[in-house]
PDB file of C-alpha atoms in Angstrom:
ATOM      1  CA  UNK A   1     -37.683   7.538  27.538  1.00  0.00           C
ATOM      2  CA  UNK A   2     -35.308   5.909  24.989  1.00  0.00           C
ATOM      3  CA  UNK A   3     -31.728   4.701  25.450  1.00  0.00           C
ATOM      4  CA  UNK A   4     -29.108   5.543  22.929  1.00  0.00           C
ATOM      5  CA  UNK A   5     -25.965   3.499  22.497  1.00  0.00           C
ATOM      6  CA  UNK A   6     -23.178   5.766  22.973  1.00  0.00           C
ATOM      7  CA  UNK A   7     -20.205   3.524  22.255  1.00  0.00           C
ATOM      8  CA  UNK A   8     -21.421   2.503  18.748  1.00  0.00           C
ATOM      9  CA  UNK A   9     -18.573   2.438  16.308  1.00  0.00           C
ATOM     10  CA  UNK A  10     -15.567   2.232  18.612  1.00  0.00           C
ATOM     11  CA  UNK A  11     -12.719   0.310  17.314  1.00  0.00           C
ATOM     12  CA  UNK A  12     -13.975   0.693  13.696  1.00  0.00           C
ATOM     13  CA  UNK A  13     -12.327   2.527  11.052  1.00  0.00           C
ATOM     14  CA  UNK A  14     -13.196   6.085  10.118  1.00  0.00           C
ATOM     15  CA  UNK A  15     -15.564   6.123   7.109  1.00  0.00           C
ATOM     16  CA  UNK A  16     -17.329   8.925   5.260  1.00  0.00           C
ATOM     17  CA  UNK A  17     -19.659   8.192   2.145  1.00  0.00           C
ATOM     18  CA  UNK A  18     -17.837   4.902   1.566  1.00  0.00           C
ATOM     19  CA  UNK A  19     -14.418   6.318   1.715  1.00  0.00           C
ATOM     20  CA  UNK A  20     -12.469   4.432   4.394  1.00  0.00           C
ATOM     21  CA  UNK A  21      -9.356   5.379   6.473  1.00  0.00           C
ATOM     22  CA  UNK A  22      -6.388   6.520   4.352  1.00  0.00           C
ATOM     23  CA  UNK A  23      -8.551   7.436   1.361  1.00  0.00           C
ATOM     24  CA  UNK A  24     -10.526   9.637   3.297  1.00  0.00           C
ATOM     25  CA  UNK A  25      -7.432  11.683   4.527  1.00  0.00           C
ATOM     26  CA  UNK A  26      -5.972  11.656   1.058  1.00  0.00           C
ATOM     27  CA  UNK A  27      -9.305  12.965  -0.391  1.00  0.00           C
ATOM     28  CA  UNK A  28      -9.624  15.817   2.086  1.00  0.00           C
ATOM     29  CA  UNK A  29      -6.015  16.860   1.426  1.00  0.00           C
ATOM     30  CA  UNK A  30      -6.249  16.774  -2.342  1.00  0.00           C
ATOM     31  CA  UNK A  31      -9.373  19.067  -2.108  1.00  0.00           C
ATOM     32  CA  UNK A  32      -7.561  21.367   0.223  1.00  0.00           C
ATOM     33  CA  UNK A  33      -4.671  21.617  -2.138  1.00  0.00           C
ATOM     34  CA  UNK A  34      -7.099  22.181  -5.005  1.00  0.00           C
ATOM     35  CA  UNK A  35      -8.620  25.127  -3.120  1.00  0.00           C
ATOM     36  CA  UNK A  36      -5.170  26.592  -2.416  1.00  0.00           C
ATOM     37  CA  UNK A  37      -4.233  26.209  -5.991  1.00  0.00           C
ATOM     38  CA  UNK A  38      -7.369  28.105  -7.158  1.00  0.00           C
ATOM     39  CA  UNK A  39      -6.746  30.809  -4.579  1.00  0.00           C
ATOM     40  CA  UNK A  40      -3.254  31.153  -5.696  1.00  0.00           C
ATOM     41  CA  UNK A  41      -4.286  31.401  -9.355  1.00  0.00           C
ATOM     42  CA  UNK A  42      -6.943  34.049  -8.632  1.00  0.00           C
ATOM     43  CA  UNK A  43      -4.552  36.189  -6.617  1.00  0.00           C
ATOM     44  CA  UNK A  44      -2.162  36.148  -9.477  1.00  0.00           C
ATOM     45  CA  UNK A  45      -4.940  37.723 -11.768  1.00  0.00           C
ATOM     46  CA  UNK A  46      -5.376  34.611 -13.804  1.00  0.00           C
ATOM     47  CA  UNK A  47      -8.691  34.641 -15.587  1.00  0.00           C
ATOM     48  CA  UNK A  48     -11.607  33.695 -13.308  1.00  0.00           C
ATOM     49  CA  UNK A  49     -12.878  31.169 -15.767  1.00  0.00           C
ATOM     50  CA  UNK A  50      -9.516  29.475 -16.119  1.00  0.00           C
ATOM     51  CA  UNK A  51      -9.334  29.251 -12.357  1.00  0.00           C
ATOM     52  CA  UNK A  52     -12.655  27.811 -11.922  1.00  0.00           C
ATOM     53  CA  UNK A  53     -12.185  25.223 -14.753  1.00  0.00           C
ATOM     54  CA  UNK A  54      -8.637  24.099 -13.260  1.00  0.00           C
ATOM     55  CA  UNK A  55     -10.288  23.908  -9.930  1.00  0.00           C
ATOM     56  CA  UNK A  56     -13.281  21.960 -11.096  1.00  0.00           C
ATOM     57  CA  UNK A  57     -11.261  19.553 -13.437  1.00  0.00           C
ATOM     58  CA  UNK A  58      -8.545  18.733 -10.626  1.00  0.00           C
ATOM     59  CA  UNK A  59     -11.201  18.311  -7.952  1.00  0.00           C
ATOM     60  CA  UNK A  60     -13.252  15.951 -10.104  1.00  0.00           C
ATOM     61  CA  UNK A  61     -10.162  13.972 -10.946  1.00  0.00           C
ATOM     62  CA  UNK A  62      -9.244  13.744  -7.351  1.00  0.00           C
ATOM     63  CA  UNK A  63     -12.623  12.395  -6.514  1.00  0.00           C
ATOM     64  CA  UNK A  64     -12.737   9.879  -9.344  1.00  0.00           C
ATOM     65  CA  UNK A  65      -9.118   8.817  -8.604  1.00  0.00           C
ATOM     66  CA  UNK A  66      -9.940   8.455  -4.873  1.00  0.00           C
ATOM     67  CA  UNK A  67     -13.138   6.369  -5.176  1.00  0.00           C
ATOM     68  CA  UNK A  68     -11.514   4.249  -7.757  1.00  0.00           C
ATOM     69  CA  UNK A  69      -8.605   3.439  -5.482  1.00  0.00           C
ATOM     70  CA  UNK A  70     -10.980   2.823  -2.578  1.00  0.00           C
ATOM     71  CA  UNK A  71     -13.036   0.270  -4.711  1.00  0.00           C
ATOM     72  CA  UNK A  72      -9.915  -1.467  -6.179  1.00  0.00           C
ATOM     73  CA  UNK A  73      -7.761  -1.931  -3.026  1.00  0.00           C
ATOM     74  CA  UNK A  74     -10.101  -1.673  -0.089  1.00  0.00           C
ATOM     75  CA  UNK A  75      -9.347  -0.578   3.361  1.00  0.00           C
ATOM     76  CA  UNK A  76      -5.834  -1.669   3.853  1.00  0.00           C
ATOM     77  CA  UNK A  77      -5.079  -2.433   0.144  1.00  0.00           C
ATOM     78  CA  UNK A  78      -2.706   0.538  -0.422  1.00  0.00           C
ATOM     79  CA  UNK A  79      -0.549  -0.528   2.617  1.00  0.00           C
ATOM     80  CA  UNK A  80      -0.299  -3.841   1.210  1.00  0.00           C
ATOM     81  CA  UNK A  81       0.924  -2.817  -2.168  1.00  0.00           C
ATOM     82  CA  UNK A  82       3.372  -0.419  -0.797  1.00  0.00           C
ATOM     83  CA  UNK A  83       4.824  -3.262   1.170  1.00  0.00           C
ATOM     84  CA  UNK A  84       4.895  -5.593  -1.632  1.00  0.00           C
ATOM     85  CA  UNK A  85       6.846  -3.009  -3.465  1.00  0.00           C
ATOM     86  CA  UNK A  86       9.610  -2.709  -0.693  1.00  0.00           C
ATOM     87  CA  UNK A  87       9.852  -6.647  -0.668  1.00  0.00           C
ATOM     88  CA  UNK A  88      12.877  -7.810  -2.286  1.00  0.00           C
ATOM     89  CA  UNK A  89      12.504  -9.545  -5.734  1.00  0.00           C
ATOM     90  CA  UNK A  90      15.444 -11.708  -5.405  1.00  0.00           C
ATOM     91  CA  UNK A  91      17.414 -12.946  -2.362  1.00  0.00           C
ATOM     92  CA  UNK A  92      21.086 -12.423  -2.886  1.00  0.00           C
ATOM     93  CA  UNK A  93      23.485 -14.856  -1.249  1.00  0.00           C
ATOM     94  CA  UNK A  94      27.131 -14.711  -1.050  1.00  0.00           C
ATOM     95  CA  UNK A  95      27.688 -18.398  -0.226  1.00  0.00           C
ATOM     96  CA  UNK A  96      29.204 -20.509  -2.984  1.00  0.00           C
ATOM     97  CA  UNK A  97      26.767 -22.910  -4.869  1.00  0.00           C
ATOM     98  CA  UNK A  98      28.647 -25.943  -3.607  1.00  0.00           C
ATOM     99  CA  UNK A  99      27.825 -25.288  -0.003  1.00  0.00           C
ATOM    100  CA  UNK A 100      24.151 -25.790  -0.898  1.00  0.00           C
ATOM    101  CA  UNK A 101      24.615 -29.086  -2.708  1.00  0.00           C
ATOM    102  CA  UNK A 102      24.872 -32.533  -1.017  1.00  0.00           C
ATOM    103  CA  UNK A 103      28.090 -33.309  -2.983  1.00  0.00           C
ATOM    104  CA  UNK A 104      30.738 -30.861  -2.175  1.00  0.00           C
ATOM    105  CA  UNK A 105      32.876 -30.364  -5.294  1.00  0.00           C
ATOM    106  CA  UNK A 106      35.564 -28.547  -3.382  1.00  0.00           C
ATOM    107  CA  UNK A 107      36.241 -31.273  -0.695  1.00  0.00           C
ATOM    108  CA  UNK A 108      35.557 -34.187  -3.024  1.00  0.00           C
ATOM    109  CA  UNK A 109      33.520 -35.988  -0.565  1.00  0.00           C
ATOM    110  CA  UNK A 110      29.912 -36.910  -0.249  1.00  0.00           C
ATOM    111  CA  UNK A 111      27.913 -35.638   2.621  1.00  0.00           C
ATOM    112  CA  UNK A 112      26.240 -38.487   4.503  1.00  0.00           C
ATOM    113  CA  UNK A 113      22.423 -38.812   3.916  1.00  0.00           C
ATOM    114  CA  UNK A 114      20.621 -39.601   7.235  1.00  0.00           C
ATOM    115  CA  UNK A 115      17.771 -41.508   5.370  1.00  0.00           C
ATOM    116  CA  UNK A 116      19.982 -44.455   3.955  1.00  0.00           C
ATOM    117  CA  UNK A 117      20.057 -47.897   5.671  1.00  0.00           C
ATOM    118  CA  UNK A 118      23.594 -47.572   7.071  1.00  0.00           C
ATOM    119  CA  UNK A 119      22.805 -44.579   9.101  1.00  0.00           C
ATOM    120  CA  UNK A 120      19.681 -45.764  10.373  1.00  0.00           C
ATOM    121  CA  UNK A 121      19.346 -47.027  14.094  1.00  0.00           C
ATOM    122  CA  UNK A 122      18.155 -50.480  14.753  1.00  0.00           C
TER     123      UNK A 122
END
C-alpha cells in the first residue's frame, strides 16, 4: 500500500503553468473581462468575426503581457516596483541650512568638536 504526502506545498505561493501569485489572478481576471467584452459585443449585434478577432487579439495580448511581467519581475517584483514608486525622491526639510553646519552663521560661534585634544578626557 502506498503512502501519500498530504501536506505537499503548504506555505508555498499559488502557481499555475509558471504564473505565480498576483500574475495568476491578473491573468484570470483579464481573461474574464475579455469574455464579458466579447459577450457584450455579440449581444449588441456586432459582426461575429469582429467579436472573435477582438476577443482573440485582446486575450493573446493579456497572455503575452502577463507572462512577460512574470518573467521580468518575478513573484514579488510588482509589489516592490509599486513600493518604489511611492517612495519619495527627495526629502524636504524645513530647517535652515545653518542648523546642519558645524559653524553656525546666525549665532557667530563655533560648535565644539569632540575629536579635538582640548575636549579629550585624560
